[in-house]
Amino acid sequence: MRRRRASVAIKGRRQESYERAGTDGKGAICYHRFWSKSLEIEKAFHVYLPPGFGQSDDRYPVIYLFRGSEREWVNPLEDASRVDRTVADVMDELIGSGQIGPLILVMPSTVSENETPCLGVNLVAPSGEVGMGTGRYEQYLTEDLIAEVEQLYPVRSGRNQRAVDGFSLGGYTSVLLGVKRPDLYGSVGAYDGTFMWADLMDPRVGKKGRDATWLDPAFFDSAFGKPRQIEAMLAHNASNVLRCGGTAEVARWREMSWIIRSGGDERAGNVDRAYHLVGELNRLDISNSTERIELDSVATHTWGWADQHLRESAVIHWRHFCRHEGDGESD
């Protein structure tokens, strides 16, 4: 079935949604806009609903997927690597083959309407551009969005029925939320995440120095200020949060599932940053769920490979959900 792209006029520009009705063997994609109390503006998200949704009283676990626009995970033309397929097709195939059970995906906007990255952090210097709001993106994702989803859909409660995953800067967001809010999320994935180096210092031989990827680009000015507010950056650096974890935090991190994957070549991705993050986890006796960090030797920083990551990570998230189904834990 061809996807119906519904265009909605929003404040002088056109916002595409990628809705489709559910059919036999195909899940539905729905588009929502809602008022964020934290941001004091409307934000958007897409939802994938599994085949057969609404035909029973079942409640579903949820994976929150991050990147930038709410469009990206469900746009078959986001880049040429997709060949008219998206994460929804991946989910249909995994559910249809019995590799996972039915679950819900939530894919929110984490950018302004100019696609300035807001990263799931509380912005130090919000620019006031359309779609940015107050800049309180951590509360938007961890409070407003979860509450909206749980009001709209029959989802299971508790951190161990809720996962986060992401690609590129979305991987940064998913891991940051995982380490900062282990009370909310039980399973964490990332593909080729743009993670910060610990202490914002590149530790690689011959490259020792400042983390220019995060310290220099103007598109991070809203998030961390210009000049950069280093204290705020370290507070939103997953490696530094891990290093500062107390006994209770470390115990919770060890209970979680971690699925950190990268592309196959540092020249076109974030392989070294993934190894660095996994090393920080290993220092705390926390294991990555896959023995190999590289998704494939030829994997690249593209959407086709991000979808392939989710084909594998969704199975691990699902196993985590199953291990903890009925454990009675709630937020």
mmCIF file of C-alpha atoms in Angstrom:
data_model
loop_
_atom_site.group_PDB
_atom_site.id
_atom_site.type_symbol
_atom_site.label_atom_id
_atom_site.label_comp_id
_atom_site.label_asym_id
_atom_site.label_seq_id
_atom_site.Cartn_x
_atom_site.Cartn_y
_atom_site.Cartn_z
ATOM 1 C CA MET A 1 0.000 0.000 0.000
ATOM 2 C CA ARG A 2 1.355 3.424 -0.902
ATOM 3 C CA ARG A 3 1.751 5.854 1.977
ATOM 4 C CA ARG A 4 -0.568 8.817 2.069
ATOM 5 C CA ARG A 5 1.350 11.994 2.768
ATOM 6 C CA ALA A 6 -0.985 14.416 4.469
ATOM 7 C CA SER A 7 0.187 18.019 4.374
ATOM 8 C CA VAL A 8 -0.848 20.267 7.232
ATOM 9 C CA ALA A 9 -0.354 24.028 7.061
ATOM 10 C CA ILE A 10 1.501 25.294 10.135
ATOM 11 C CA LYS A 11 2.367 28.946 10.662
ATOM 12 C CA GLY A 12 3.176 29.718 7.052
ATOM 13 C CA ARG A 13 4.922 26.519 6.105
ATOM 14 C CA ARG A 14 3.856 22.996 5.174
ATOM 15 C CA GLN A 15 4.491 20.066 7.482
ATOM 16 C CA GLU A 16 4.291 16.628 5.933
ATOM 17 C CA SER A 17 2.910 13.674 7.812
ATOM 18 C CA TYR A 18 3.283 10.097 6.641
ATOM 19 C CA GLU A 19 0.061 8.553 7.845
ATOM 20 C CA ARG A 20 -1.224 5.208 6.638
ATOM 21 C CA ALA A 21 -4.090 2.990 7.671
ATOM 22 C CA GLY A 22 -3.368 -0.410 9.178
ATOM 23 C CA THR A 23 -4.195 -3.421 6.997
ATOM 24 C CA ASP A 24 -3.647 -7.161 7.308
ATOM 25 C CA GLY A 25 0.006 -7.579 8.227
ATOM 26 C CA LYS A 26 0.661 -3.819 8.112
ATOM 27 C CA GLY A 27 0.716 -1.503 11.076
ATOM 28 C CA ALA A 28 -0.767 1.972 11.011
ATOM 29 C CA ILE A 29 1.157 5.259 11.130
ATOM 30 C CA CYS A 30 -0.584 8.168 12.851
ATOM 31 C CA TYR A 31 0.402 11.819 13.131
ATOM 32 C CA HIS A 32 -0.308 13.954 16.199
ATOM 33 C CA ARG A 33 0.226 17.524 17.292
ATOM 34 C CA PHE A 34 -0.154 18.442 20.948
ATOM 35 C CA TRP A 35 0.450 21.317 23.320
ATOM 36 C CA SER A 36 3.654 20.970 25.315
ATOM 37 C CA LYS A 37 3.283 22.620 28.713
ATOM 38 C CA SER A 38 7.046 22.730 29.112
ATOM 39 C CA LEU A 39 7.779 24.333 25.736
ATOM 40 C CA GLU A 40 4.563 26.401 25.643
ATOM 41 C CA ILE A 41 4.111 25.554 21.967
ATOM 42 C CA GLU A 42 2.679 22.738 19.858
ATOM 43 C CA LYS A 43 4.982 19.865 18.916
ATOM 44 C CA ALA A 44 4.430 16.876 16.635
ATOM 45 C CA PHE A 45 5.094 13.156 16.645
ATOM 46 C CA HIS A 46 4.374 10.100 14.523
ATOM 47 C CA VAL A 47 3.229 6.814 16.046
ATOM 48 C CA TYR A 48 3.505 3.312 14.614
ATOM 49 C CA LEU A 49 0.674 1.023 15.764
ATOM 50 C CA PRO A 50 1.155 -2.725 15.228
ATOM 51 C CA PRO A 51 -1.050 -4.904 12.989
ATOM 52 C CA GLY A 52 -4.281 -5.761 14.773
ATOM 53 C CA PHE A 53 -4.110 -2.718 17.039
ATOM 54 C CA GLY A 54 -7.505 -1.979 18.598
ATOM 55 C CA GLN A 55 -8.855 -5.500 18.153
ATOM 56 C CA SER A 56 -8.197 -6.501 21.761
ATOM 57 C CA ASP A 57 -7.706 -5.017 25.211
ATOM 58 C CA ASP A 58 -3.938 -5.570 25.032
ATOM 59 C CA ARG A 59 -1.531 -2.994 26.383
ATOM 60 C CA TYR A 60 1.731 -2.435 24.541
ATOM 61 C CA PRO A 61 5.349 -1.645 25.364
ATOM 62 C CA VAL A 62 6.771 1.477 23.711
ATOM 63 C CA ILE A 63 10.013 2.419 21.972
ATOM 64 C CA TYR A 64 10.684 6.156 21.650
ATOM 65 C CA LEU A 65 12.816 6.882 18.558
ATOM 66 C CA PHE A 66 14.854 10.064 18.188
ATOM 67 C CA ARG A 67 16.717 11.853 15.413
ATOM 68 C CA GLY A 68 15.423 15.340 14.540
ATOM 69 C CA SER A 69 12.135 15.986 12.771
ATOM 70 C CA GLU A 70 9.172 13.713 13.499
ATOM 71 C CA ARG A 71 9.294 12.987 9.764
ATOM 72 C CA GLU A 72 12.605 11.184 9.556
ATOM 73 C CA TRP A 73 11.932 7.658 10.835
ATOM 74 C CA VAL A 74 8.832 7.282 8.603
ATOM 75 C CA ASN A 75 9.907 9.128 5.453
ATOM 76 C CA PRO A 76 10.820 6.549 2.766
ATOM 77 C CA LEU A 77 12.744 9.240 0.873
ATOM 78 C CA GLU A 78 14.731 10.641 3.805
ATOM 79 C CA ASP A 79 17.814 9.514 1.912
ATOM 80 C CA ALA A 80 18.545 7.276 -1.079
ATOM 81 C CA SER A 81 19.577 4.305 1.074
ATOM 82 C CA ARG A 82 15.988 3.514 2.052
ATOM 83 C CA VAL A 83 14.561 2.456 -1.339
ATOM 84 C CA ASP A 84 10.978 3.400 -0.364
ATOM 85 C CA ARG A 85 11.122 1.530 2.957
ATOM 86 C CA THR A 86 11.035 2.804 6.531
ATOM 87 C CA VAL A 87 11.153 1.601 10.102
ATOM 88 C CA ALA A 88 7.421 0.774 9.815
ATOM 89 C CA ASP A 89 8.224 -1.898 7.227
ATOM 90 C CA VAL A 90 10.910 -3.278 9.541
ATOM 91 C CA MET A 91 8.418 -3.526 12.403
ATOM 92 C CA ASP A 92 5.810 -5.196 10.189
ATOM 93 C CA GLU A 93 8.343 -7.850 9.183
ATOM 94 C CA LEU A 94 9.620 -8.476 12.716
ATOM 95 C CA ILE A 95 6.110 -8.817 14.111
ATOM 96 C CA GLY A 96 4.912 -10.888 11.155
ATOM 97 C CA SER A 97 7.816 -13.337 11.524
ATOM 98 C CA GLY A 98 7.324 -13.677 15.275
ATOM 99 C CA GLN A 99 10.726 -12.217 16.176
ATOM 100 C CA ILE A 100 8.985 -9.635 18.340
ATOM 101 C CA GLY A 101 5.467 -9.152 19.600
ATOM 102 C CA PRO A 102 3.275 -6.118 18.962
ATOM 103 C CA LEU A 103 4.613 -2.835 20.260
ATOM 104 C CA ILE A 104 4.237 0.883 19.656
ATOM 105 C CA LEU A 105 6.850 3.275 18.244
ATOM 106 C CA VAL A 106 6.767 7.000 19.041
ATOM 107 C CA MET A 107 8.838 9.343 16.859
ATOM 108 C CA PRO A 108 8.782 12.945 18.135
ATOM 109 C CA SER A 109 10.208 16.209 16.883
ATOM 110 C CA THR A 110 13.354 17.248 18.722
ATOM 111 C CA VAL A 111 14.150 20.238 16.478
ATOM 112 C CA SER A 112 12.825 23.709 15.744
ATOM 113 C CA GLU A 113 10.977 24.326 12.508
ATOM 114 C CA ASN A 114 14.319 25.410 11.012
ATOM 115 C CA GLU A 115 15.623 22.002 12.184
ATOM 116 C CA THR A 116 17.955 23.461 14.793
ATOM 117 C CA PRO A 117 18.770 20.496 17.063
ATOM 118 C CA CYS A 118 17.326 20.719 20.572
ATOM 119 C CA LEU A 119 18.686 17.318 21.622
ATOM 120 C CA GLY A 120 16.387 16.552 24.553
ATOM 121 C CA VAL A 121 18.254 19.017 26.763
ATOM 122 C CA ASN A 122 17.088 22.206 28.434
ATOM 123 C CA LEU A 123 18.535 24.810 26.092
ATOM 124 C CA VAL A 124 20.974 27.299 27.568
ATOM 125 C CA ALA A 125 20.192 30.021 25.015
ATOM 126 C CA PRO A 126 16.964 29.329 23.093
ATOM 127 C CA SER A 127 16.950 31.559 20.032
ATOM 128 C CA GLY A 128 13.207 32.133 19.907
ATOM 129 C CA GLU A 129 12.887 30.665 16.425
ATOM 130 C CA VAL A 130 9.594 29.035 15.496
ATOM 131 C CA GLY A 131 9.140 25.586 17.003
ATOM 132 C CA MET A 132 11.721 26.008 19.781
ATOM 133 C CA GLY A 133 9.536 27.446 22.527
ATOM 134 C CA THR A 134 10.934 27.883 26.020
ATOM 135 C CA GLY A 135 13.741 25.419 25.322
ATOM 136 C CA ARG A 136 12.794 22.978 28.093
ATOM 137 C CA TYR A 137 13.247 19.900 25.894
ATOM 138 C CA GLU A 138 14.157 17.473 28.645
ATOM 139 C CA GLN A 139 10.793 18.064 30.341
ATOM 140 C CA TYR A 140 9.037 17.993 26.967
ATOM 141 C CA LEU A 141 10.334 14.479 26.254
ATOM 142 C CA THR A 142 10.282 12.978 29.732
ATOM 143 C CA GLU A 143 7.042 14.529 30.985
ATOM 144 C CA ASP A 144 4.785 16.026 28.308
ATOM 145 C CA LEU A 145 5.345 13.482 25.541
ATOM 146 C CA ILE A 146 5.085 10.402 27.757
ATOM 147 C CA ALA A 147 1.894 11.759 29.355
ATOM 148 C CA GLU A 148 0.365 12.484 25.945
ATOM 149 C CA VAL A 149 1.190 9.047 24.570
ATOM 150 C CA GLU A 150 -0.135 7.309 27.672
ATOM 151 C CA GLN A 151 -3.364 9.298 27.448
ATOM 152 C CA LEU A 152 -3.879 8.474 23.760
ATOM 153 C CA TYR A 153 -2.830 4.825 23.640
ATOM 154 C CA PRO A 154 -3.050 1.653 25.762
ATOM 155 C CA VAL A 155 0.606 1.393 26.691
ATOM 156 C CA ARG A 156 2.197 -0.486 29.567
ATOM 157 C CA SER A 157 3.461 1.524 32.504
ATOM 158 C CA GLY A 158 6.861 1.358 34.106
ATOM 159 C CA ARG A 159 10.394 1.911 32.919
ATOM 160 C CA ASN A 160 10.920 -1.701 31.889
ATOM 161 C CA GLN A 161 8.139 -1.441 29.311
ATOM 162 C CA ARG A 162 9.598 1.756 27.851
ATOM 163 C CA ALA A 163 12.720 1.978 25.643
ATOM 164 C CA VAL A 164 14.619 4.748 23.871
ATOM 165 C CA ASP A 165 16.635 4.451 20.680
ATOM 166 C CA GLY A 166 18.025 6.823 18.086
ATOM 167 C CA PHE A 167 20.275 7.566 15.136
ATOM 168 C CA SER A 168 23.108 10.120 14.996
ATOM 169 C CA LEU A 169 22.133 13.040 17.271
ATOM 170 C CA GLY A 170 19.091 10.930 18.135
ATOM 171 C CA GLY A 171 21.520 8.367 19.532
ATOM 172 C CA TYR A 172 23.028 11.094 21.696
ATOM 173 C CA THR A 173 19.513 11.913 22.930
ATOM 174 C CA SER A 174 18.496 8.318 23.664
ATOM 175 C CA VAL A 175 21.652 7.536 25.641
ATOM 176 C CA LEU A 176 21.545 10.823 27.533
ATOM 177 C CA LEU A 177 17.932 10.214 28.573
ATOM 178 C CA GLY A 178 18.830 6.649 29.517
ATOM 179 C CA VAL A 179 21.663 7.635 31.851
ATOM 180 C CA LYS A 180 19.861 10.639 33.325
ATOM 181 C CA ARG A 181 16.459 9.009 33.763
ATOM 182 C CA PRO A 182 16.849 5.299 34.511
ATOM 183 C CA ASP A 183 13.613 5.652 36.461
ATOM 184 C CA LEU A 184 11.782 6.144 33.153
ATOM 185 C CA TYR A 185 13.545 3.883 30.635
ATOM 186 C CA GLY A 186 14.695 0.278 30.947
ATOM 187 C CA SER A 187 16.312 -0.325 27.554
ATOM 188 C CA VAL A 188 18.541 2.026 25.540
ATOM 189 C CA GLY A 189 19.761 1.797 21.954
ATOM 190 C CA ALA A 190 21.719 4.027 19.595
ATOM 191 C CA TYR A 191 23.053 3.738 16.057
ATOM 192 C CA ASP A 192 26.149 5.770 15.141
ATOM 193 C CA GLY A 193 25.402 8.231 17.915
ATOM 194 C CA THR A 194 27.197 11.572 18.026
ATOM 195 C CA PHE A 195 28.249 11.140 21.639
ATOM 196 C CA MET A 196 30.425 13.682 23.409
ATOM 197 C CA TRP A 197 33.910 12.667 24.455
ATOM 198 C CA ALA A 198 34.299 12.506 28.248
ATOM 199 C CA ASP A 199 35.309 15.940 29.581
ATOM 200 C CA LEU A 200 34.914 17.195 25.967
ATOM 201 C CA MET A 201 38.457 15.995 25.239
ATOM 202 C CA ASP A 202 39.198 13.744 22.260
ATOM 203 C CA PRO A 203 41.351 10.914 23.677
ATOM 204 C CA ARG A 204 42.504 9.414 20.374
ATOM 205 C CA VAL A 205 46.216 9.156 19.676
ATOM 206 C CA GLY A 206 47.248 12.030 17.448
ATOM 207 C CA LYS A 207 43.934 13.819 17.998
ATOM 208 C CA LYS A 208 44.067 14.679 21.660
ATOM 209 C CA GLY A 209 42.326 17.973 22.174
ATOM 210 C CA ARG A 210 38.955 19.685 22.407
ATOM 211 C CA ASP A 211 35.755 18.066 21.125
ATOM 212 C CA ALA A 212 35.380 20.327 18.099
ATOM 213 C CA THR A 213 32.289 18.491 16.866
ATOM 214 C CA TRP A 214 30.366 19.850 19.845
ATOM 215 C CA LEU A 215 32.280 23.009 20.717
ATOM 216 C CA ASP A 216 32.426 24.724 17.328
ATOM 217 C CA PRO A 217 29.232 24.375 15.205
ATOM 218 C CA ALA A 218 26.780 27.271 15.403
ATOM 219 C CA PHE A 219 23.782 24.931 15.344
ATOM 220 C CA PHE A 220 24.580 23.921 18.952
ATOM 221 C CA ASP A 221 24.587 27.560 20.144
ATOM 222 C CA SER A 222 20.970 27.386 21.349
ATOM 223 C CA ALA A 223 21.644 24.179 23.254
ATOM 224 C CA PHE A 224 24.872 25.182 24.997
ATOM 225 C CA GLY A 225 25.430 28.886 24.405
ATOM 226 C CA LYS A 226 28.049 30.982 22.627
ATOM 227 C CA PRO A 227 30.583 30.959 24.085
ATOM 228 C CA ARG A 228 29.859 27.433 25.255
ATOM 229 C CA GLN A 229 28.740 26.889 28.848
ATOM 230 C CA ILE A 230 31.007 23.970 29.631
ATOM 231 C CA GLU A 231 29.336 23.071 32.919
ATOM 232 C CA ALA A 232 26.019 22.635 31.109
ATOM 233 C CA MET A 233 27.682 20.515 28.435
ATOM 234 C CA LEU A 234 29.284 18.205 30.983
ATOM 235 C CA ALA A 235 25.919 17.807 32.723
ATOM 236 C CA HIS A 236 24.536 16.612 29.378
ATOM 237 C CA ASN A 237 27.492 14.424 28.445
ATOM 238 C CA ALA A 238 26.575 10.745 28.898
ATOM 239 C CA SER A 239 30.162 9.735 29.651
ATOM 240 C CA ASN A 240 30.470 12.333 32.406
ATOM 241 C CA VAL A 241 27.083 11.426 33.861
ATOM 242 C CA LEU A 242 28.239 7.798 34.012
ATOM 243 C CA ARG A 243 31.490 8.807 35.714
ATOM 244 C CA CYS A 244 29.568 10.737 38.355
ATOM 245 C CA GLY A 245 26.996 8.041 39.068
ATOM 246 C CA GLY A 246 26.371 7.032 42.641
ATOM 247 C CA THR A 247 25.657 3.552 43.940
ATOM 248 C CA ALA A 248 21.923 3.734 43.291
ATOM 249 C CA GLU A 249 22.351 5.047 39.744
ATOM 250 C CA VAL A 250 24.953 2.439 38.835
ATOM 251 C CA ALA A 251 22.708 -0.325 40.167
ATOM 252 C CA ARG A 252 19.875 0.839 37.920
ATOM 253 C CA TRP A 253 22.114 1.224 34.864
ATOM 254 C CA ARG A 254 23.265 -2.368 35.367
ATOM 255 C CA GLU A 255 19.664 -3.559 35.255
ATOM 256 C CA MET A 256 19.099 -1.921 31.876
ATOM 257 C CA SER A 257 19.687 -3.268 28.379
ATOM 258 C CA TRP A 258 22.246 -1.286 26.318
ATOM 259 C CA ILE A 259 22.477 -1.621 22.527
ATOM 260 C CA ILE A 260 25.210 0.713 21.272
ATOM 261 C CA ARG A 261 26.045 0.191 17.581
ATOM 262 C CA SER A 262 28.048 2.141 15.017
ATOM 263 C CA GLY A 263 28.775 2.245 11.328
ATOM 264 C CA GLY A 264 31.711 0.320 9.963
ATOM 265 C CA ASP A 265 34.168 3.114 9.179
ATOM 266 C CA GLU A 266 35.226 6.070 11.334
ATOM 267 C CA ARG A 267 35.839 8.148 8.202
ATOM 268 C CA ALA A 268 32.086 8.302 7.591
ATOM 269 C CA GLY A 269 30.589 7.814 11.033
ATOM 270 C CA ASN A 270 31.023 7.695 14.784
ATOM 271 C CA VAL A 271 32.756 4.375 15.414
ATOM 272 C CA ASP A 272 35.306 5.762 17.862
ATOM 273 C CA ARG A 273 32.679 7.636 19.853
ATOM 274 C CA ALA A 274 30.639 4.438 20.185
ATOM 275 C CA TYR A 275 33.682 2.513 21.460
ATOM 276 C CA HIS A 276 34.417 5.339 23.890
ATOM 277 C CA LEU A 277 30.892 5.234 25.324
ATOM 278 C CA VAL A 278 30.872 1.443 25.600
ATOM 279 C CA GLY A 279 34.218 1.711 27.413
ATOM 280 C CA GLU A 280 32.614 4.037 29.971
ATOM 281 C CA LEU A 281 29.804 1.514 30.459
ATOM 282 C CA ASN A 282 32.299 -1.333 30.819
ATOM 283 C CA ARG A 283 34.145 0.576 33.575
ATOM 284 C CA LEU A 284 30.966 0.168 35.623
ATOM 285 C CA ASP A 285 30.625 -3.532 34.753
ATOM 286 C CA ILE A 286 27.811 -2.732 32.334
ATOM 287 C CA SER A 287 27.869 -4.823 29.171
ATOM 288 C CA ASN A 288 26.727 -3.862 25.715
ATOM 289 C CA SER A 289 24.061 -6.270 24.466
ATOM 290 C CA THR A 290 25.991 -7.089 21.295
ATOM 291 C CA GLU A 291 29.528 -8.422 21.196
ATOM 292 C CA ARG A 292 30.368 -6.385 18.121
ATOM 293 C CA ILE A 293 29.846 -2.614 18.167
ATOM 294 C CA GLU A 294 30.020 -2.105 14.402
ATOM 295 C CA LEU A 295 26.651 -2.994 12.898
ATOM 296 C CA ASP A 296 28.435 -4.230 9.774
ATOM 297 C CA SER A 297 31.836 -3.623 8.220
ATOM 298 C CA VAL A 298 30.147 -1.704 5.386
ATOM 299 C CA ALA A 299 27.497 0.067 7.507
ATOM 300 C CA THR A 300 27.297 3.813 6.899
ATOM 301 C CA HIS A 301 25.731 6.857 8.534
ATOM 302 C CA THR A 302 22.513 6.530 6.510
ATOM 303 C CA TRP A 303 18.855 5.784 7.129
ATOM 304 C CA GLY A 304 18.937 2.361 5.511
ATOM 305 C CA TRP A 305 21.491 1.267 8.104
ATOM 306 C CA ALA A 306 19.627 3.028 10.915
ATOM 307 C CA ASP A 307 16.590 0.922 9.987
ATOM 308 C CA GLN A 308 18.792 -2.176 10.000
ATOM 309 C CA HIS A 309 20.000 -1.253 13.483
ATOM 310 C CA LEU A 310 16.410 -1.119 14.674
ATOM 311 C CA ARG A 311 15.733 -4.476 13.021
ATOM 312 C CA GLU A 312 18.279 -5.894 15.484
ATOM 313 C CA SER A 313 17.808 -3.592 18.473
ATOM 314 C CA ALA A 314 14.014 -4.003 18.525
ATOM 315 C CA VAL A 315 14.500 -7.720 19.194
ATOM 316 C CA ILE A 316 16.700 -6.911 22.212
ATOM 317 C CA HIS A 317 14.264 -4.269 23.457
ATOM 318 C CA TRP A 318 11.462 -6.829 23.089
ATOM 319 C CA ARG A 319 13.356 -9.407 25.127
ATOM 320 C CA HIS A 320 13.841 -6.810 27.845
ATOM 321 C CA PHE A 321 10.106 -6.076 27.850
ATOM 322 C CA CYS A 322 9.314 -9.785 28.113
ATOM 323 C CA ARG A 323 11.729 -10.374 30.992
ATOM 324 C CA HIS A 324 9.985 -7.677 32.988
ATOM 325 C CA GLU A 325 6.380 -8.139 31.925
ATOM 326 C CA GLY A 326 4.146 -8.178 34.980
ATOM 327 C CA ASP A 327 6.887 -7.155 37.396
ATOM 328 C CA GLY A 328 4.532 -4.555 38.813
ATOM 329 C CA GLU A 329 6.982 -1.659 38.554
ATOM 330 C CA SER A 330 5.491 1.715 37.698
ATOM 331 C CA ASP A 331 6.930 5.207 37.375
#
